PDB file of C-alpha atoms and ligand atoms in Angstrom:
ATOM      1  CA  UNK A 150      85.900 123.343 113.530  1.00 54.00           C
ATOM      2  CA  UNK A 151      86.017 123.178 109.738  1.00 64.00           C
ATOM      3  CA  UNK A 152      84.457 120.109 108.192  1.00 90.00           C
ATOM      4  CA  UNK A 153      86.779 117.814 106.323  1.00 97.00           C
ATOM      5  CA  UNK A 154      86.208 117.505 102.595  1.00 98.00           C
ATOM      6  CA  UNK A 155      87.766 114.860 100.393  1.00 98.00           C
ATOM      7  CA  UNK A 156      87.948 115.468  96.645  1.00 98.00           C
ATOM      8  CA  UNK A 157      89.141 112.651  94.425  1.00 98.00           C
ATOM      9  CA  UNK A 158      91.317 114.433  91.865  1.00 98.00           C
ATOM     10  CA  UNK A 159      92.433 111.218  90.179  1.00 98.00           C
ATOM     11  CA  UNK A 160      92.053 107.547  91.026  1.00 98.00           C
ATOM     12  CA  UNK A 161      93.367 105.495  88.092  1.00 98.00           C
ATOM     13  CA  UNK A 162      95.506 102.430  88.659  1.00 98.00           C
ATOM     14  CA  UNK A 163      99.131 102.368  87.402  1.00 96.00           C
ATOM     15  CA  UNK A 164      97.818 103.051  83.882  1.00 97.00           C
ATOM     16  CA  UNK A 165      95.138 105.655  83.193  1.00 97.00           C
ATOM     17  CA  UNK A 166      91.472 104.796  82.998  1.00 98.00           C
ATOM     18  CA  UNK A 167      89.934 106.512  79.925  1.00 98.00           C
ATOM     19  CA  UNK A 168      90.072 110.274  80.550  1.00 97.00           C
ATOM     20  CA  UNK A 169      91.340 109.637  84.056  1.00 98.00           C
ATOM     21  CA  UNK A 170      94.102 111.078  86.191  1.00 98.00           C
ATOM     22  CA  UNK A 171      96.419 109.053  88.400  1.00 98.00           C
ATOM     23  CA  UNK A 172      96.408 109.056  92.196  1.00 98.00           C
ATOM     24  CA  UNK A 173      95.620 112.389  93.821  1.00 98.00           C
ATOM     25  CA  UNK A 174      93.280 112.969  96.768  1.00 98.00           C
ATOM     26  CA  UNK A 175      92.704 116.474  98.085  1.00 98.00           C
ATOM     27  CA  UNK A 176      91.804 116.706 101.773  1.00 98.00           C
ATOM     28  CA  UNK A 177      90.589 120.096 102.937  1.00 98.00           C
ATOM     29  CA  UNK A 178      89.897 121.245 106.483  1.00 97.00           C
ATOM     30  CA  UNK A 179      91.858 123.882 108.347  1.00 95.00           C
ATOM     31  CA  UNK A 180      94.328 123.586 105.482  1.00 97.00           C
ATOM     32  CA  UNK A 181      94.660 121.812 102.148  1.00 98.00           C
ATOM     33  CA  UNK A 182      96.581 118.562 101.853  1.00 98.00           C
ATOM     34  CA  UNK A 183      97.094 116.542  98.680  1.00 98.00           C
ATOM     35  CA  UNK A 184      97.701 112.820  99.125  1.00 99.00           C
ATOM     36  CA  UNK A 185      99.827 111.645  96.189  1.00 99.00           C
ATOM     37  CA  UNK A 186     100.328 113.531  92.951  1.00 98.00           C
ATOM     38  CA  UNK A 187     100.334 111.241  89.934  1.00 98.00           C
ATOM     39  CA  UNK A 188     100.236 112.215  86.246  1.00 98.00           C
ATOM     40  CA  UNK A 189      97.119 114.210  85.361  1.00 98.00           C
ATOM     41  CA  UNK A 190      96.564 115.554  88.868  1.00 98.00           C
ATOM     42  CA  UNK A 191      98.095 118.989  88.288  1.00 98.00           C
ATOM     43  CA  UNK A 192      96.017 119.507  85.146  1.00 97.00           C
ATOM     44  CA  UNK A 193      92.873 118.705  87.121  1.00 98.00           C
ATOM     45  CA  UNK A 194      93.859 121.045  89.954  1.00 97.00           C
ATOM     46  CA  UNK A 195      94.427 123.798  87.406  1.00 96.00           C
ATOM     47  CA  UNK A 196      90.864 123.404  86.193  1.00 96.00           C
ATOM     48  CA  UNK A 197      89.868 124.660  89.669  1.00 91.00           C
ATOM     49  CA  UNK A 198      92.409 127.471  90.179  1.00 92.00           C
ATOM     50  CA  UNK A 199      95.067 128.944  87.905  1.00 90.00           C
ATOM     51  CA  UNK A 200      97.790 127.467  90.080  1.00 92.00           C
ATOM     52  CA  UNK A 201      97.161 125.360  93.175  1.00 94.00           C
ATOM     53  CA  UNK A 202      98.178 127.023  96.461  1.00 92.00           C
ATOM     54  CA  UNK A 203      98.199 123.967  98.698  1.00 96.00           C
ATOM     55  CA  UNK A 204      99.622 123.843 102.182  1.00 97.00           C
ATOM     56  CA  UNK A 205     101.116 120.377 101.834  1.00 98.00           C
ATOM     57  CA  UNK A 206     101.516 117.330  99.619  1.00 98.00           C
ATOM     58  CA  UNK A 207     102.265 113.876 101.049  1.00 99.00           C
ATOM     59  CA  UNK A 208     103.564 111.008  98.902  1.00 98.00           C
ATOM     60  CA  UNK A 209     102.916 107.357  99.800  1.00 98.00           C
ATOM     61  CA  UNK A 210     105.675 105.873  97.623  1.00 98.00           C
ATOM     62  CA  UNK A 211     107.797 106.515  94.565  1.00 98.00           C
ATOM     63  CA  UNK A 212     105.946 104.570  91.905  1.00 98.00           C
ATOM     64  CA  UNK A 213     105.394 107.084  89.104  1.00 98.00           C
ATOM     65  CA  UNK A 214     101.596 107.009  89.239  1.00 98.00           C
ATOM     66  CA  UNK A 215     101.780 108.407  92.780  1.00 98.00           C
ATOM     67  CA  UNK A 216     104.251 111.248  92.345  1.00 98.00           C
ATOM     68  CA  UNK A 217     104.939 111.923  88.629  1.00 98.00           C
ATOM     69  CA  UNK A 218     103.204 115.308  88.404  1.00 98.00           C
ATOM     70  CA  UNK A 219     105.665 116.801  90.892  1.00 98.00           C
ATOM     71  CA  UNK A 220     107.987 117.187  87.885  1.00 98.00           C
ATOM     72  CA  UNK A 221     105.730 119.521  85.866  1.00 97.00           C
ATOM     73  CA  UNK A 222     104.740 121.113  89.179  1.00 96.00           C
ATOM     74  CA  UNK A 223     108.361 122.268  89.472  1.00 95.00           C
ATOM     75  CA  UNK A 224     108.530 123.630  85.937  1.00 95.00           C
ATOM     76  CA  UNK A 225     105.231 125.490  86.252  1.00 93.00           C
ATOM     77  CA  UNK A 226     106.131 126.926  89.628  1.00 93.00           C
ATOM     78  CA  UNK A 227     109.480 128.188  88.383  1.00 91.00           C
ATOM     79  CA  UNK A 228     107.972 129.628  85.221  1.00 90.00           C
ATOM     80  CA  UNK A 229     104.827 131.163  86.666  1.00 87.00           C
ATOM     81  CA  UNK A 230     106.018 132.375  90.038  1.00 73.00           C
ATOM     82  CA  UNK A 231     106.360 136.060  90.645  1.00 66.00           C
ATOM     83  CA  UNK A 232     107.125 137.772  93.900  1.00 59.00           C
ATOM     84  CA  UNK A 233     106.740 135.384  96.790  1.00 63.00           C
ATOM     85  CA  UNK A 234     105.679 132.008  95.402  1.00 67.00           C
ATOM     86  CA  UNK A 235     103.683 129.528  97.450  1.00 78.00           C
ATOM     87  CA  UNK A 236     105.947 126.643  98.482  1.00 91.00           C
ATOM     88  CA  UNK A 237     103.843 123.715  99.668  1.00 97.00           C
ATOM     89  CA  UNK A 238     105.409 121.348 102.155  1.00 98.00           C
ATOM     90  CA  UNK A 239     106.283 118.112 100.401  1.00 98.00           C
ATOM     91  CA  UNK A 240     106.255 115.108 102.737  1.00 98.00           C
ATOM     92  CA  UNK A 241     108.130 112.031 101.532  1.00 98.00           C
ATOM     93  CA  UNK A 242     109.264 108.834 103.268  1.00 98.00           C
ATOM     94  CA  UNK A 243     112.567 108.871 105.146  1.00 97.00           C
ATOM     95  CA  UNK A 244     115.309 108.939 102.510  1.00 98.00           C
ATOM     96  CA  UNK A 245     112.922 110.543 100.031  1.00 98.00           C
ATOM     97  CA  UNK A 246     114.894 113.771  99.930  1.00 98.00           C
ATOM     98  CA  UNK A 247     117.873 111.865  98.487  1.00 98.00           C
ATOM     99  CA  UNK A 248     115.549 110.039  96.089  1.00 98.00           C
ATOM    100  CA  UNK A 249     114.207 113.374  94.834  1.00 98.00           C
ATOM    101  CA  UNK A 250     117.742 114.726  94.449  1.00 98.00           C
ATOM    102  CA  UNK A 251     118.573 111.705  92.339  1.00 98.00           C
ATOM    103  CA  UNK A 252     115.441 112.132  90.204  1.00 97.00           C
ATOM    104  CA  UNK A 253     116.177 115.854  89.964  1.00 97.00           C
ATOM    105  CA  UNK A 254     119.678 115.175  88.643  1.00 97.00           C
ATOM    106  CA  UNK A 255     118.158 113.022  85.903  1.00 96.00           C
ATOM    107  CA  UNK A 256     115.094 115.105  85.014  1.00 94.00           C
ATOM    108  CA  UNK A 257     116.435 118.622  85.470  1.00 95.00           C
ATOM    109  CA  UNK A 258     118.751 119.607  88.264  1.00 95.00           C
ATOM    110  CA  UNK A 259     119.456 118.088  91.661  1.00 96.00           C
ATOM    111  CA  UNK A 260     117.740 120.720  93.790  1.00 97.00           C
ATOM    112  CA  UNK A 261     114.730 121.242  91.499  1.00 97.00           C
ATOM    113  CA  UNK A 262     112.240 119.912  94.066  1.00 97.00           C
ATOM    114  CA  UNK A 263     113.928 121.861  96.872  1.00 96.00           C
ATOM    115  CA  UNK A 264     113.378 125.110  95.008  1.00 94.00           C
ATOM    116  CA  UNK A 265     109.630 124.693  94.765  1.00 95.00           C
ATOM    117  CA  UNK A 266     108.645 122.658  97.811  1.00 97.00           C
ATOM    118  CA  UNK A 267     109.564 122.731 101.483  1.00 97.00           C
ATOM    119  CA  UNK A 268     110.870 119.172 101.705  1.00 98.00           C
ATOM    120  CA  UNK A 269     110.069 117.125 104.777  1.00 98.00           C
ATOM    121  CA  UNK A 270     110.580 113.450 105.536  1.00 98.00           C
ATOM    122  CA  UNK A 271     108.158 111.410 107.630  1.00 98.00           C
ATOM    123  CA  UNK A 272     109.074 108.352 109.688  1.00 98.00           C
ATOM    124  CA  UNK A 273     107.055 105.161 109.746  1.00 98.00           C
ATOM    125  CA  UNK A 274     104.456 105.288 112.490  1.00 98.00           C
ATOM    126  CA  UNK A 275     105.430 108.747 113.736  1.00 98.00           C
ATOM    127  CA  UNK A 276     102.641 111.315 113.405  1.00 98.00           C
ATOM    128  CA  UNK A 277     103.468 114.619 111.738  1.00 98.00           C
ATOM    129  CA  UNK A 278     101.515 117.846 111.346  1.00 98.00           C
ATOM    130  CA  UNK A 279     100.663 119.005 107.832  1.00 98.00           C
ATOM    131  CA  UNK A 280      98.047 121.477 106.634  1.00 98.00           C
ATOM    132  CA  UNK A 281      96.293 121.413 110.002  1.00 98.00           C
ATOM    133  CA  UNK A 282      96.018 117.630 110.045  1.00 98.00           C
ATOM    134  CA  UNK A 283      97.845 115.010 112.056  1.00 98.00           C
ATOM    135  CA  UNK A 284      99.129 112.500 109.537  1.00 98.00           C
ATOM    136  CA  UNK A 285     100.669 109.109 110.235  1.00 98.00           C
ATOM    137  CA  UNK A 286     102.366 107.021 107.569  1.00 98.00           C
ATOM    138  CA  UNK A 287     102.204 103.283 108.204  1.00 98.00           C
ATOM    139  CA  UNK A 288     104.497 100.949 106.263  1.00 98.00           C
ATOM    140  CA  UNK A 289     102.652  98.563 103.966  1.00 98.00           C
ATOM    141  CA  UNK A 290     103.823  95.716 101.733  1.00 97.00           C
ATOM    142  CA  UNK A 291     103.966  96.680  98.046  1.00 97.00           C
ATOM    143  CA  UNK A 292     106.225  94.418  95.979  1.00 95.00           C
ATOM    144  CA  UNK A 293     109.823  95.546  96.573  1.00 94.00           C
ATOM    145  CA  UNK A 294     108.829  99.208  96.969  1.00 96.00           C
ATOM    146  CA  UNK A 295     108.925 101.028 100.293  1.00 97.00           C
ATOM    147  CA  UNK A 296     105.321 102.164 100.561  1.00 98.00           C
ATOM    148  CA  UNK A 297     103.070 103.756 103.155  1.00 98.00           C
ATOM    149  CA  UNK A 298      99.408 104.367 103.794  1.00 98.00           C
ATOM    150  CA  UNK A 299      98.212 107.544 105.487  1.00 98.00           C
ATOM    151  CA  UNK A 300      95.951 108.090 108.430  1.00 98.00           C
ATOM    152  CA  UNK A 301      94.788 111.722 108.387  1.00 98.00           C
ATOM    153  CA  UNK A 302      92.928 113.300 111.280  1.00 98.00           C
ATOM    154  CA  UNK A 303      91.879 116.753 112.404  1.00 97.00           C
ATOM    155  CA  UNK A 304      91.163 115.462 115.902  1.00 96.00           C
ATOM    156  CA  UNK A 305      87.492 114.785 115.180  1.00 97.00           C
ATOM    157  CA  UNK A 306      87.399 113.274 111.721  1.00 98.00           C
ATOM    158  CA  UNK A 307      89.718 110.594 110.399  1.00 98.00           C
ATOM    159  CA  UNK A 308      90.393 109.529 106.836  1.00 98.00           C
ATOM    160  CA  UNK A 309      92.553 106.525 105.999  1.00 98.00           C
ATOM    161  CA  UNK A 310      94.174 106.068 102.587  1.00 98.00           C
ATOM    162  CA  UNK A 311      95.850 102.806 101.686  1.00 98.00           C
ATOM    163  CA  UNK A 312      98.105 104.025  98.921  1.00 98.00           C
ATOM    164  CA  UNK A 313      99.136 100.755  97.257  1.00 98.00           C
ATOM    165  CA  UNK A 314      99.288  97.636  99.398  1.00 98.00           C
ATOM    166  CA  UNK A 315      99.250  93.885  99.400  1.00 97.00           C
ATOM    167  CA  UNK A 316      96.966  92.250 101.980  1.00 97.00           C
ATOM    168  CA  UNK A 317      98.246  93.160 105.440  1.00 97.00           C
ATOM    169  CA  UNK A 318      96.961  93.312 108.996  1.00 97.00           C
ATOM    170  CA  UNK A 319      98.495  96.778 109.073  1.00 98.00           C
ATOM    171  CA  UNK A 320      95.645  98.018 106.848  1.00 98.00           C
ATOM    172  CA  UNK A 321      93.225  97.328 109.700  1.00 98.00           C
ATOM    173  CA  UNK A 322      95.350  99.454 112.020  1.00 98.00           C
ATOM    174  CA  UNK A 323      95.707 102.176 109.406  1.00 98.00           C
ATOM    175  CA  UNK A 324      91.949 102.599 109.117  1.00 98.00           C
ATOM    176  CA  UNK A 325      90.947 101.663 112.691  1.00 98.00           C
ATOM    177  CA  UNK A 326      87.605 103.356 113.453  1.00 97.00           C
ATOM    178  CA  UNK A 327      88.156 105.853 110.622  1.00 98.00           C
ATOM    179  CA  UNK A 328      85.222 107.793 109.215  1.00 98.00           C
ATOM    180  CA  UNK A 329      86.260 106.805 105.713  1.00 98.00           C
ATOM    181  CA  UNK A 330      88.696 104.229 104.375  1.00 98.00           C
ATOM    182  CA  UNK A 331      89.881 104.988 100.868  1.00 98.00           C
ATOM    183  CA  UNK A 332      91.307 101.610  99.920  1.00 98.00           C
ATOM    184  CA  UNK A 333      92.821 100.398  96.704  1.00 98.00           C
ATOM    185  CA  UNK A 334      91.441  97.354  94.901  1.00 98.00           C
ATOM    186  CA  UNK A 335      93.476  97.057  91.724  1.00 97.00           C
ATOM    187  CA  UNK A 336      93.019  93.344  91.144  1.00 97.00           C
ATOM    188  CA  UNK A 337      90.321  91.027  89.836  1.00 95.00           C
ATOM    189  CA  UNK A 338      91.550  88.329  92.219  1.00 95.00           C
ATOM    190  CA  UNK A 339      94.425  88.002  94.669  1.00 95.00           C
ATOM    191  CA  UNK A 340      95.813  85.186  92.517  1.00 91.00           C
ATOM    192  CA  UNK A 341      96.163  87.586  89.574  1.00 91.00           C
ATOM    193  CA  UNK A 342      98.899  89.539  91.383  1.00 92.00           C
ATOM    194  CA  UNK A 343     101.116  87.085  89.559  1.00 70.00           C
ATOM    195  CA  UNK A 344     104.236  86.863  91.707  1.00 72.00           C
ATOM    196  CA  UNK A 345     105.437  85.526  95.031  1.00 83.00           C
ATOM    197  CA  UNK A 346     105.594  89.053  96.290  1.00 91.00           C
ATOM    198  CA  UNK A 347     102.142  90.602  96.522  1.00 96.00           C
ATOM    199  CA  UNK A 348     101.572  94.321  95.952  1.00 97.00           C
ATOM    200  CA  UNK A 349      97.873  95.019  95.467  1.00 97.00           C
ATOM    201  CA  UNK A 350      94.419  94.057  96.715  1.00 97.00           C
ATOM    202  CA  UNK A 351      91.373  92.425  95.197  1.00 97.00           C
ATOM    203  CA  UNK A 352      87.903  93.631  96.247  1.00 97.00           C
ATOM    204  CA  UNK A 353      87.401  90.846  98.784  1.00 97.00           C
ATOM    205  CA  UNK A 354      90.776  91.673 100.325  1.00 98.00           C
ATOM    206  CA  UNK A 355      89.908  95.385 100.549  1.00 98.00           C
ATOM    207  CA  UNK A 356      86.612  94.365 102.155  1.00 98.00           C
ATOM    208  CA  UNK A 357      88.454  92.160 104.667  1.00 98.00           C
ATOM    209  CA  UNK A 358      90.797  95.035 105.582  1.00 98.00           C
ATOM    210  CA  UNK A 359      87.783  97.344 105.949  1.00 98.00           C
ATOM    211  CA  UNK A 360      85.967  94.833 108.176  1.00 98.00           C
ATOM    212  CA  UNK A 361      88.983  94.414 110.435  1.00 98.00           C
ATOM    213  CA  UNK A 362      89.409  98.194 110.701  1.00 98.00           C
ATOM    214  CA  UNK A 363      85.836  98.864 111.840  1.00 98.00           C
ATOM    215  CA  UNK A 364      85.971 102.026 109.732  1.00 98.00           C
ATOM    216  CA  UNK A 365      82.545 103.504 108.954  1.00 98.00           C
ATOM    217  CA  UNK A 366      82.684 103.751 105.180  1.00 98.00           C
ATOM    218  CA  UNK A 367      84.708 102.058 102.470  1.00 98.00           C
ATOM    219  CA  UNK A 368      85.463 103.745  99.159  1.00 98.00           C
ATOM    220  CA  UNK A 369      87.381 101.574  96.714  1.00 98.00           C
ATOM    221  CA  UNK A 370      89.966 103.217  94.470  1.00 98.00           C
ATOM    222  CA  UNK A 371      92.919 102.611  92.093  1.00 98.00           C
ATOM    223  CA  UNK A 372      90.674 100.209  90.176  1.00 98.00           C
ATOM    224  CA  UNK A 373      90.829  99.532  86.425  1.00 98.00           C
ATOM    225  CA  UNK A 374      87.611 100.544  84.657  1.00 97.00           C
ATOM    226  CA  UNK A 375      87.516  97.072  83.084  1.00 96.00           C
ATOM    227  CA  UNK A 376      86.776  95.514  86.478  1.00 97.00           C
ATOM    228  CA  UNK A 377      83.322  95.959  87.934  1.00 90.00           C
ATOM    229  CA  UNK A 378      82.750  97.233  91.448  1.00 91.00           C
ATOM    230  CA  UNK A 379      80.454  94.362  92.514  1.00 91.00           C
ATOM    231  CA  UNK A 380      78.294  96.750  94.520  1.00 95.00           C
ATOM    232  CA  UNK A 381      81.122  98.474  96.366  1.00 97.00           C
ATOM    233  CA  UNK A 382      81.294 102.260  96.430  1.00 98.00           C
ATOM    234  CA  UNK A 383      83.900 103.186  93.844  1.00 98.00           C
ATOM    235  CA  UNK A 384      85.938 106.413  93.736  1.00 98.00           C
ATOM    236  CA  UNK A 385      85.700 108.495  90.558  1.00 98.00           C
ATOM    237  CA  UNK A 386      87.626 111.551  89.378  1.00 98.00           C
ATOM    238  CA  UNK A 387      85.794 114.569  90.762  1.00 98.00           C
ATOM    239  CA  UNK A 388      84.036 112.699  93.577  1.00 98.00           C
ATOM    240  CA  UNK A 389      83.531 114.893  96.657  1.00 98.00           C
ATOM    241  CA  UNK A 390      82.870 113.452 100.097  1.00 98.00           C
ATOM    242  CA  UNK A 391      82.067 115.657 103.086  1.00 97.00           C
ATOM    243  CA  UNK A 392      83.232 113.910 106.219  1.00 95.00           C
TER     244      UNK A 392
HETATM  245 ZN1  LIG B 530     102.619 101.495  93.574  1.00 56.33          ZN
END
């Protein structure tokens, strides 16, 4: 069985760290699966190959820093494609197809994403197959946004990715016994979330989710460069982890 390799393409928070790309995590095993596709991710992927030929892309939620580069992905695909273009599957939350049609109508044309990707919708808690992995999206609290984290497994190796989330017991289930938990920690403190409705984690909250999950390794991501890592293992653009 192929080993699973995680490459951090970009890991900035909702604004870019200096020189950084937004959320994009490439998981490679039997196939290639990109988790989120924020601004700067496509440029980074193109530093590796002239145009990425991925099997699938899965989006946690529709905040721009997690999906924005799908727009230039469409334009490049339409412009550069010749013959039989590669159409990656694009997995979005239930209702996401209509959301993309709406965005398409505003940014270009309604079926722009349909032309370039094979659109698929995932349901909360229902595993789906993508790029040779079994992926499950679990609903997580993130302000007023419908947001999911992903549990990705090839049957032997499991990676959990929080996407964006407020503190939640669901994070422990998402990463239960995972080989690696890629967990956001955007905040200096939980109190600095600044509203009644929480949406992100501080380091101690990511650590608490990790402890409850009994995952084997925690990598903290989506963290502003201005905040130190206090000894935690921090994701960086270009980081490669063999699982
Ligand atoms: Zn978000």
